[in-house]
Coordinates of C-alpha atoms and ligand atoms in Angstrom, one line a residue:
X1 CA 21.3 40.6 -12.2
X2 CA 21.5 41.7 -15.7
X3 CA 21.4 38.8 -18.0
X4 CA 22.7 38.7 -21.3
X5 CA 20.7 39.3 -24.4
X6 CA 18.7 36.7 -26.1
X7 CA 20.1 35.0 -29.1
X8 CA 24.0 36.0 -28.0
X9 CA 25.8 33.6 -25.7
X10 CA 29.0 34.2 -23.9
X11 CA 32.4 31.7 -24.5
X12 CA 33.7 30.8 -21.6
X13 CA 37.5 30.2 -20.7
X14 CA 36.7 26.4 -21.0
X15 CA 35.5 26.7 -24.8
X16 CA 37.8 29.6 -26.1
X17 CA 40.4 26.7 -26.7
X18 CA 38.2 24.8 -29.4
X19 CA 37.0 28.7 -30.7
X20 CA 41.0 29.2 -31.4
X21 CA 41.9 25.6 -32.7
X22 CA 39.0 26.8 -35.4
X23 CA 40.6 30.0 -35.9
X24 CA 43.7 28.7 -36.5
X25 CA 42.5 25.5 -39.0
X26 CA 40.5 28.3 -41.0
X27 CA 43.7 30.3 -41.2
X28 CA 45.5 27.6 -42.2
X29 CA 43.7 26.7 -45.1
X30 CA 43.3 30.4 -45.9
X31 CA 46.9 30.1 -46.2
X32 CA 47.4 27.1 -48.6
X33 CA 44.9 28.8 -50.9
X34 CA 46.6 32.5 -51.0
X35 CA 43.5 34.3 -49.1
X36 CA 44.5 37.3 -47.3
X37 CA 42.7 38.2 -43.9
X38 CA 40.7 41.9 -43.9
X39 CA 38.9 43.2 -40.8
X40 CA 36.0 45.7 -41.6
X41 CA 34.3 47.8 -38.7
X42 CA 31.0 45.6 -37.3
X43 CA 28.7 48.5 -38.1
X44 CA 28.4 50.1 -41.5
X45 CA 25.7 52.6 -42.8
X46 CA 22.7 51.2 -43.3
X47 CA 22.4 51.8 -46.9
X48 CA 25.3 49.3 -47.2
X49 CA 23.7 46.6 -46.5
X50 CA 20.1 47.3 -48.0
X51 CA 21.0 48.5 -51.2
X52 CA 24.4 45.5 -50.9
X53 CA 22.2 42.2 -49.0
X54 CA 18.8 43.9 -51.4
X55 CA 15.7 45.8 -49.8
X56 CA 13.5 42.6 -50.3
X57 CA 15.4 39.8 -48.8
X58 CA 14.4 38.9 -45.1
X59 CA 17.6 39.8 -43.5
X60 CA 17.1 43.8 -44.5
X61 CA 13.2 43.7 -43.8
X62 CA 13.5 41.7 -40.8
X63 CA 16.5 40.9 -39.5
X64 CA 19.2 44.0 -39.3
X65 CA 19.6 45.6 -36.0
X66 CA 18.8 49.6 -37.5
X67 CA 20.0 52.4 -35.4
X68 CA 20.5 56.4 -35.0
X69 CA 23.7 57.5 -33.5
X70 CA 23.9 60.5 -31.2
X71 CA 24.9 62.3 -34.8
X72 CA 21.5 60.9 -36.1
X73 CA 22.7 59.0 -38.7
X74 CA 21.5 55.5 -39.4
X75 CA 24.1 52.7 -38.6
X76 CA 23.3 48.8 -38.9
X77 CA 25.4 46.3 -37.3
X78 CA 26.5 44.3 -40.3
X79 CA 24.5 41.1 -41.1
X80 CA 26.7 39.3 -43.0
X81 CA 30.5 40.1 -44.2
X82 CA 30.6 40.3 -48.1
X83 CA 28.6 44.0 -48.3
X84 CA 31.4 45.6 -45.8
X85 CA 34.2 43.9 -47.9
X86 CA 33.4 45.0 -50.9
X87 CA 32.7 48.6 -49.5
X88 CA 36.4 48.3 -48.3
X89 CA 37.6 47.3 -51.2
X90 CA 35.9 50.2 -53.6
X91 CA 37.0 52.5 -50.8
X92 CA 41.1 51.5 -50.8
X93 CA 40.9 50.4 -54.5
X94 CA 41.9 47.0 -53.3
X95 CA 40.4 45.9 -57.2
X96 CA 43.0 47.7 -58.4
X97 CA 45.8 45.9 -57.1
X98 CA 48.0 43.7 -59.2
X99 CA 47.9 40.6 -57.7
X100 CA 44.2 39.2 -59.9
X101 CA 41.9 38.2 -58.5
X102 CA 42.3 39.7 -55.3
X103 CA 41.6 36.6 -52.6
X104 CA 40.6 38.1 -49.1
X105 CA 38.9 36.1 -46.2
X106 CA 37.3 37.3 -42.4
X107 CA 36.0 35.8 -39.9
X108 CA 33.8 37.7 -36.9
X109 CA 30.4 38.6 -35.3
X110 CA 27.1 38.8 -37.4
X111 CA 24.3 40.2 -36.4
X112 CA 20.8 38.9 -37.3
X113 CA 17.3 39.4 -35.3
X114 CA 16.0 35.9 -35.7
X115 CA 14.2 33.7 -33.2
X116 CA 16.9 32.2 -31.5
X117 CA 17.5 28.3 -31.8
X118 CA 20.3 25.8 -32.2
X119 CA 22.5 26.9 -34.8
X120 CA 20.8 30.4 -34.9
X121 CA 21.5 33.1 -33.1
X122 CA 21.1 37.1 -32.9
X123 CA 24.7 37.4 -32.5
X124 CA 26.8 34.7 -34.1
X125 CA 30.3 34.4 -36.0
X126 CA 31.4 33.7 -40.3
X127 CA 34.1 33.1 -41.4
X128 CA 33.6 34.5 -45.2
X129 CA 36.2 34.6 -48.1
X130 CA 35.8 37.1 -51.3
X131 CA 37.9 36.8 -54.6
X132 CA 37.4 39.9 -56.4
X133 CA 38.9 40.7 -60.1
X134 CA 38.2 37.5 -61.9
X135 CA 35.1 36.0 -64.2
X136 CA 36.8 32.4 -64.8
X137 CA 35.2 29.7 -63.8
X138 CA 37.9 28.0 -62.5
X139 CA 37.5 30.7 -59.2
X140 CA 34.1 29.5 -59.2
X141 CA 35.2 25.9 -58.3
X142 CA 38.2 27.3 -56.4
X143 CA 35.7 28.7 -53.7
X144 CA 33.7 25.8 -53.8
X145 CA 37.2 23.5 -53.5
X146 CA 38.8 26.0 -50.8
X147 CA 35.2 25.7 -48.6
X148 CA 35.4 22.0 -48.6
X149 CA 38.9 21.6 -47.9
X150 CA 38.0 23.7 -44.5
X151 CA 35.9 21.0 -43.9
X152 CA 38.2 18.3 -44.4
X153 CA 40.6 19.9 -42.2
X154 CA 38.1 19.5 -39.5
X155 CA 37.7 16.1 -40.3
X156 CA 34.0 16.9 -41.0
X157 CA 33.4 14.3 -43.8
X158 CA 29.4 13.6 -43.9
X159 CA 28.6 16.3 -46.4
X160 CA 26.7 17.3 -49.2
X161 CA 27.9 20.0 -51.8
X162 CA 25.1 21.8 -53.7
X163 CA 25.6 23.2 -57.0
X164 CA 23.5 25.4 -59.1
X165 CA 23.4 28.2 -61.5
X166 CA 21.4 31.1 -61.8
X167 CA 23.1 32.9 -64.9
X168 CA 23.7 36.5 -65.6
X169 CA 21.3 39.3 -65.5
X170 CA 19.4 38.0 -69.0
X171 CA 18.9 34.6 -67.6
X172 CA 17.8 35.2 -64.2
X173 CA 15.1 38.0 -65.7
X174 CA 13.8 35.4 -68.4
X175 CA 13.9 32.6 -65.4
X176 CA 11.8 35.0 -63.2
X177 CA 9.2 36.1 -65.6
X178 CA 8.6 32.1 -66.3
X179 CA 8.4 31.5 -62.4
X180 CA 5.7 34.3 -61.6
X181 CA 3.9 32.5 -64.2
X182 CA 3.7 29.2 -62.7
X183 CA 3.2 30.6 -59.4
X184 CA 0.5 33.2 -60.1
X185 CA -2.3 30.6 -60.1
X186 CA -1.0 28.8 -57.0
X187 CA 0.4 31.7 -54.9
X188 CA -2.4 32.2 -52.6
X189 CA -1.8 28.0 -51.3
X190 CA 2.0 29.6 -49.9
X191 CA 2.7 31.2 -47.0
X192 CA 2.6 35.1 -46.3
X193 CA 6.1 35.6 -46.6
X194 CA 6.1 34.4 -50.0
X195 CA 2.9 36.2 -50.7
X196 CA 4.6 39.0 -50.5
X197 CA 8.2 37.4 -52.0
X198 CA 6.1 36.8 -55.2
X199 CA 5.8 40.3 -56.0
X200 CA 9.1 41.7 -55.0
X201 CA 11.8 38.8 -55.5
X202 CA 10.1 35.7 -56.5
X203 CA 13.0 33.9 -56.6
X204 CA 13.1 33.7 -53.1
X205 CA 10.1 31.7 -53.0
X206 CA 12.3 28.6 -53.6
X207 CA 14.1 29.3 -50.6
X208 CA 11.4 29.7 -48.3
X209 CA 11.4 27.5 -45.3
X210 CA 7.9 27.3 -44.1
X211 CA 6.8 26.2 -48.0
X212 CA 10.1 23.9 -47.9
X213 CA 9.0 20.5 -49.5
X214 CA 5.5 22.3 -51.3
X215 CA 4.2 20.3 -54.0
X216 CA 4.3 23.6 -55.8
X217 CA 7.4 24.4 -55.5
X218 CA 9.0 20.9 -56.2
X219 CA 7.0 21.2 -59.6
X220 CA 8.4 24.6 -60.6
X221 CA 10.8 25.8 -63.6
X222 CA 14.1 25.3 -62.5
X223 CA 17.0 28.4 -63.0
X224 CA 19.3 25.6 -65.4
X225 CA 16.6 25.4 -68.3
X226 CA 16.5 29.2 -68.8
X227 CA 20.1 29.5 -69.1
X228 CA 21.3 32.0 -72.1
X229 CA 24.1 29.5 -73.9
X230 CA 26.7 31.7 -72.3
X231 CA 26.0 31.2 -68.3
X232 CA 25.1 27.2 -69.2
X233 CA 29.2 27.6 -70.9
X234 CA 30.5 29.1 -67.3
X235 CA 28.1 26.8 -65.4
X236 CA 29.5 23.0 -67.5
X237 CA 33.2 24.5 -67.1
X238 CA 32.8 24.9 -63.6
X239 CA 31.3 21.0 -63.4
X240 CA 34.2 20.1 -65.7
X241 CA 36.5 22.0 -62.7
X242 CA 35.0 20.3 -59.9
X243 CA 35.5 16.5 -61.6
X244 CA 38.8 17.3 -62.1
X245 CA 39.9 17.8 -58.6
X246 CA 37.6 15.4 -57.7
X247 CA 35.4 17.0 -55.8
X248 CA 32.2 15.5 -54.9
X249 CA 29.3 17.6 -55.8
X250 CA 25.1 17.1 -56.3
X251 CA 23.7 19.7 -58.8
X252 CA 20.5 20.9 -57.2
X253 CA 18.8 22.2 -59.6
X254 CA 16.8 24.2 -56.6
X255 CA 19.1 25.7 -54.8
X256 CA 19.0 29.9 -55.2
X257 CA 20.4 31.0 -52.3
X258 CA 18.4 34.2 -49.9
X259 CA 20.5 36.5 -51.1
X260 CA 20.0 39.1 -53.8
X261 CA 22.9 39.4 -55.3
X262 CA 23.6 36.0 -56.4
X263 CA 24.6 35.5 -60.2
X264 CA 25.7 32.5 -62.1
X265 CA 27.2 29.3 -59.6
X266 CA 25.7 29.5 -56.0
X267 CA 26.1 26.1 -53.6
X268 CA 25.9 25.2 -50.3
X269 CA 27.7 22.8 -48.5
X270 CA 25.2 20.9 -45.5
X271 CA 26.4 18.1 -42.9
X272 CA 24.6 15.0 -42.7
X273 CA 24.3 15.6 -38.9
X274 CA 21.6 14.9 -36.6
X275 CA 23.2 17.4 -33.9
X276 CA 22.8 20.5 -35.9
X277 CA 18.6 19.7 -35.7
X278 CA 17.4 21.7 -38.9
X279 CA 20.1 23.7 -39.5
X280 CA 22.4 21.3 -41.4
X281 CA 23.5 24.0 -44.1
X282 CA 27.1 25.1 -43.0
X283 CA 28.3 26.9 -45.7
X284 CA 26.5 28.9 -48.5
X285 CA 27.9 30.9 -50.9
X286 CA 28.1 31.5 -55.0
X287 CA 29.1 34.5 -57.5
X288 CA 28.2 37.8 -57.4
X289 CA 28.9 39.7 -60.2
X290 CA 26.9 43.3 -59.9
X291 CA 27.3 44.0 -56.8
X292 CA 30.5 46.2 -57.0
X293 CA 29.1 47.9 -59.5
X294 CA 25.6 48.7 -57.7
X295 CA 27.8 49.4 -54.5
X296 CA 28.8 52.2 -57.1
X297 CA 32.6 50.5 -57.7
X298 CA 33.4 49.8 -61.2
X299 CA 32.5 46.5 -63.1
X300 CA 34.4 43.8 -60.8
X301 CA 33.3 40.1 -61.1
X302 CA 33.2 38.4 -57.8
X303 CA 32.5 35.0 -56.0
X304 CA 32.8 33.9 -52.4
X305 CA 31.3 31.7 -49.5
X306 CA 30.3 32.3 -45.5
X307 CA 30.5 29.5 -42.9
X308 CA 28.3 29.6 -39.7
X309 CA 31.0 29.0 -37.3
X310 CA 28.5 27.8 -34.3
X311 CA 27.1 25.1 -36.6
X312 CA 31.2 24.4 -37.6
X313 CA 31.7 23.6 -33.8
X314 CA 28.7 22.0 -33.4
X315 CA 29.7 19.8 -36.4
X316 CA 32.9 19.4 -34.7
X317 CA 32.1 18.5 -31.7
X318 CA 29.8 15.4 -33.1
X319 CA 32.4 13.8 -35.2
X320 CA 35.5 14.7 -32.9
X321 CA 35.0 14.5 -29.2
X322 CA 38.6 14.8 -28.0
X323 CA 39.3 18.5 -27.3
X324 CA 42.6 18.9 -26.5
X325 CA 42.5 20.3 -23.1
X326 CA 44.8 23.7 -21.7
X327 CA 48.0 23.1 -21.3
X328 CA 50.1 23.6 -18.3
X329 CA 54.0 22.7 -17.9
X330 CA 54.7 23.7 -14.5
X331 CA 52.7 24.4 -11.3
X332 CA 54.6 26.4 -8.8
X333 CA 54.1 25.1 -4.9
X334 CA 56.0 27.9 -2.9
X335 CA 56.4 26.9 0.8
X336 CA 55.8 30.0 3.1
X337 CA 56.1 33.8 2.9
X338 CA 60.1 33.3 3.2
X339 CA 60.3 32.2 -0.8
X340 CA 56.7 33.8 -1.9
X341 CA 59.1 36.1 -4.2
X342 CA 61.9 34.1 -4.9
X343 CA 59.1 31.4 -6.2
X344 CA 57.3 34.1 -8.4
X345 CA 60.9 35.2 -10.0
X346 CA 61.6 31.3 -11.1
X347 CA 58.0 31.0 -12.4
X348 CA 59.2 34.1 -13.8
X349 CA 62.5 33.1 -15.8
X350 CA 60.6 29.4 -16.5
X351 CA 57.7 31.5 -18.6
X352 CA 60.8 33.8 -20.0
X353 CA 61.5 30.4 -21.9
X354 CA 58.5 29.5 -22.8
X355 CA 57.2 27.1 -20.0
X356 CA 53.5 27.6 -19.2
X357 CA 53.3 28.2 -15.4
X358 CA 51.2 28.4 -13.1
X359 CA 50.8 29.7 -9.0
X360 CA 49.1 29.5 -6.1
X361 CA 47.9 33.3 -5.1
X362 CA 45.5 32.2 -2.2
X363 CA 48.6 31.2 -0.1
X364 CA 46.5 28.0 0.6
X365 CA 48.2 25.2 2.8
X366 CA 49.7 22.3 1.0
X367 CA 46.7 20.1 0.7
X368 CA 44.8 23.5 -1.0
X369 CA 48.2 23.7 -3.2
X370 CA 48.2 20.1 -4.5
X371 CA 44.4 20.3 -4.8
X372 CA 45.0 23.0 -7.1
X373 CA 47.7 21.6 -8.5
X374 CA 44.9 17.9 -9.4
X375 CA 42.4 20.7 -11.2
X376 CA 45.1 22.4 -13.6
X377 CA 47.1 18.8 -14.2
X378 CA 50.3 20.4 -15.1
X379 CA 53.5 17.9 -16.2
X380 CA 55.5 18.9 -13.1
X381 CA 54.8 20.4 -9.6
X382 CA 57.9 22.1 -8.4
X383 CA 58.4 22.4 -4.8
X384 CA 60.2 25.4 -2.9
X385 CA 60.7 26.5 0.4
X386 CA 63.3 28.1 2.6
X387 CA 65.4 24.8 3.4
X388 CA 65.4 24.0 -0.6
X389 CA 66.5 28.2 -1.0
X390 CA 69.2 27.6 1.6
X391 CA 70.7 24.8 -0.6
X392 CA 69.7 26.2 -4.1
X393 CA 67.9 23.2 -4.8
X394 CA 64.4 22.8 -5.7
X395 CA 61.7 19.6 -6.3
X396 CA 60.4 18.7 -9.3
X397 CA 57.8 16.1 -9.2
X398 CA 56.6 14.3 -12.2
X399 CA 52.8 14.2 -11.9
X400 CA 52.2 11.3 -14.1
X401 CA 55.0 8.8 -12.4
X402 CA 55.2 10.9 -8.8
X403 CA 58.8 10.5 -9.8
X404 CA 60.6 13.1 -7.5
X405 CA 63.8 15.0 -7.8
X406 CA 66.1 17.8 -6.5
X407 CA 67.6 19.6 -8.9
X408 CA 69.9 22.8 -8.5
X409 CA 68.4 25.9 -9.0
X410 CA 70.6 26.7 -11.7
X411 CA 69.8 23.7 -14.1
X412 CA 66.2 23.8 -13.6
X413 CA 65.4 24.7 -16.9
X414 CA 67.2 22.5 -18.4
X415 CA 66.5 19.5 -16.5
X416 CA 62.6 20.5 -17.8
X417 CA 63.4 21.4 -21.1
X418 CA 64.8 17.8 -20.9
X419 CA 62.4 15.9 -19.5
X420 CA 59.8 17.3 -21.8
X421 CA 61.7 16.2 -24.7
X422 CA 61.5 12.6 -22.7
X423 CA 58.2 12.5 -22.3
X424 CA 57.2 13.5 -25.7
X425 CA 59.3 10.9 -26.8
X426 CA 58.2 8.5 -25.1
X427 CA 54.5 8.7 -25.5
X428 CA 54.8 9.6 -29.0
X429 CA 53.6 6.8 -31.4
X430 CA 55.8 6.9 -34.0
X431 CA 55.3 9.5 -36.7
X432 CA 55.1 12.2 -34.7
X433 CA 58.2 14.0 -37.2
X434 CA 59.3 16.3 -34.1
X435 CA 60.7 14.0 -31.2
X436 CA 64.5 12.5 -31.2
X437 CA 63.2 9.4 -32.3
X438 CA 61.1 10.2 -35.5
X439 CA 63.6 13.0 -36.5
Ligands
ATP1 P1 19.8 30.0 -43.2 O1 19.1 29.4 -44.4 O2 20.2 28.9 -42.2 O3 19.0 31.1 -42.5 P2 21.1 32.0 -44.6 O4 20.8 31.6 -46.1 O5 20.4 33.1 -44.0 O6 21.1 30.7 -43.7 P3 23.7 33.1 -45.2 O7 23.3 34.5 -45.1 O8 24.1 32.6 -46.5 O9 22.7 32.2 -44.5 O10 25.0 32.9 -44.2 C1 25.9 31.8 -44.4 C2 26.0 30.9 -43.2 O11 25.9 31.6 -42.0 C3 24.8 30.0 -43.2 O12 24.9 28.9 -44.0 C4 24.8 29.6 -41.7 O13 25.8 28.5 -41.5 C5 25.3 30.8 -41.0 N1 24.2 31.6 -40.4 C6 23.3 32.4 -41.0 N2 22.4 32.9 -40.1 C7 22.8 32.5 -38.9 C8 22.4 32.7 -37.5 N3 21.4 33.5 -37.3 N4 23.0 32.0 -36.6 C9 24.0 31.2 -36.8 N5 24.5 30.9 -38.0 C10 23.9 31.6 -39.1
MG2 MG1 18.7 33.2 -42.8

């Protein structure tokens, strides 16, 4: 048996259903915030993504799945979205367009080599949004607004939103020289990792997990007291954004995100959740405004946000335990080779409207056919055999009442379209806005 490969899991029929009910919420929202979907290829170039993600992060040294193809050129299976998108959008001068900022969002598989574990895995899924074009703070708390409206959507309401700022170019180099400072005399007391961090990105540092909670660290300069009067202007007018839709927020004066492209506002949004273990953060995200430029487009300021879409189900799953479950109107019980096709042509017409049907293809005896029928739990069974096709009549049986009746062939989807209606109406609770009653 050849098993599948460690860190990737498969979703099986069962689970698709909760996979597509988050599809569709993301899209939603995408929707009420004007964010257009784009699909980029899941492999790039390599030098995307390590001159776009930054040689010295841990995702380019550690993490990307590398690889020749048979025209031995190197190829990485992307690691994250924002690097491909942006490629895109140099590459079809989607900057240019005349709608500004241009709002774009995608959701898909990531690749990553880490060590596997809840809420991290080799191959997992983001859904990511971009908005490219605009250096207004007001974008800044936008993204931050439009990532936490996905999670009110799902209902997901134990959070914490992390604010920070980093500031430009100027900022961020003076904030860096004073934090190699500090750490010089300690850096030997971190890990290996940041050893090594120290010299190429020591901004990292503060993001490093194994050091997470270091004396050391706690103590050091923080990114909001080296801000050049400027960045500390876009950083209060995004705070001033964010109270006046009244968003909650925590500035963490910490936070710097893994990334190397960050500028300016970064956050993260993390779930007070014990079922996500130590992988609370959901959401990260912030501005980035050199990377067009270093991805050799012209000077286009940019901010966006990925979601972990495992640790969004996960989430999901802990606050909201009804799943809906598949739905089935009608399950066809055909009575004997006589009406096999007659049966399959009514199933037929009934899915022609828009019924969900469903048919025994074993040619089991009844009892197999109703056992069948217990498992998929449609709203009717409808019974056929050669006497009913004599009479051009068939059963319907109501499987919640066991309420039976023979109706001609001809009304039969009307009589269900009908008694649909009925029993939506009747089991609907009052503000339902679509049956007879609430209309
Ligand atoms: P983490 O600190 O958890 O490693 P990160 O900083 O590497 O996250 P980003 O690159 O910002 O994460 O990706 C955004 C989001 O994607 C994360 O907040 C997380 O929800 C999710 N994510 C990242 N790596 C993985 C993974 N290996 N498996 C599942 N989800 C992931
Ligand atoms: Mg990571």
């Amino acid at each position: 048996m050849i098993n599948k490969i460690k860190g990737t899991y498969d979703i099986l029929p069962d689970e698709t259903n909760k996979w597509q009910n988050l599809e569709e919420v993301i899209r939603n929202v995408s929707k009420l915030f004007n964010f257009k979907e784009i699909r980029t290829p899941i492999f790039e170039y390599s030098e995307l993504f390590h001159r776009g993600v930054g040689e010295t992060t841990d995702i380019v040294k550690k993490e990307t799945y590398d690889f020749k193809d048979r025209g031995g050129r190197s190829v990485t299976l992307r690691p994250e979205g924002t690097a491909s998108v942006v490629r895109s959008a140099i590459e079809n001068k989607l900057y240019a367009s005349a709608n500004q900022p241009v709002k774009l969002y995608y959701h898909g598989p990531m690749f990553r080599y880490e060590r596997p574990q809840k809420g991290r895995y080799r191959q997992f899924r983001q859904f990511g949004a971009e908005a490219l074009g605009s250096n207004s703070p007001l974008i800044d708390a936008e993204i931050i607004n439009y990532a936490s409206t996905v999670l009110e959507a799902l209902r997901i309401k134990d959070i914490t939103v992390k604010v920070n700022s980093l500031g430009g170019s100027e900022s961020k180099e003076t904030y860096k020289q004073k934090l190699k400072e500090y750490l010089k005399p300690n850096i030997t007391k971190l890990c290996s990792d940041c050893q090594r961090r120290y010299e190429e990105n020591p901004l990292r540092v503060l993001d490093c997990k194994v050091d997470k909670g270091n004396p050391i660290l706690v103590k050091a300069p923080k990114p909001l007291d080296y801000l050049t009067d400027e960045d500390r202007y876009h950083f209060d007018q995004v705070i001033e954004a964010l109270d006046a839709i009244g968003l909650n927020y925590v500035v963490d004066n910490s936070l710097v995100r893994g990334l190397d492209y960050y500028t300016h506002t970064v956050f993260e949004i993390d779930a007070n959740l014990e079922s996500l273990g130590a992988q609370k953060t959901l959401v990260g995200g912030g501005r980035y405004n050199n990377l067009v430029k270093s991805l050799d487009g012209p000077d286009v300021p940019s901010v966006g946000f990925a979601f972990g879409m495992e640790r969004l189900l996960i989430a999901l799953e802990s606050v909201n335990k009804i799943e809906p479950k598949p739905f089935i109107h009608c399950f066809m019980i055909a009575l004997g080779d006589s009406v096999k096709n007659d049966s399959l042509r009514i199933v037929n017409d009934l899915r022609h409207g828009g019924l969900v049907c469903d048919y025994d293809f074993f040619n089991k005896n009844l009892k197999g056919k109703f056992k069948q029928s217990d498992r998929l739990n449609p709203m009717f069974n409808l019974i056929y055999g050669s006497e009913e096709k004599e009479k051009g009549v068939i059963n319907v049986k109501v499987v919640k009442t066991g309420e039976q009746k023979q109706v001609p062939l001809k009304d039969l989807y009307q009589f269900l379209v009908n008694s649909i209606r009925n029993i939506t109406t009747n089991s609907c609770a009052g503000n339902c806005s679509s049956c007879d009653e609430c209309d």
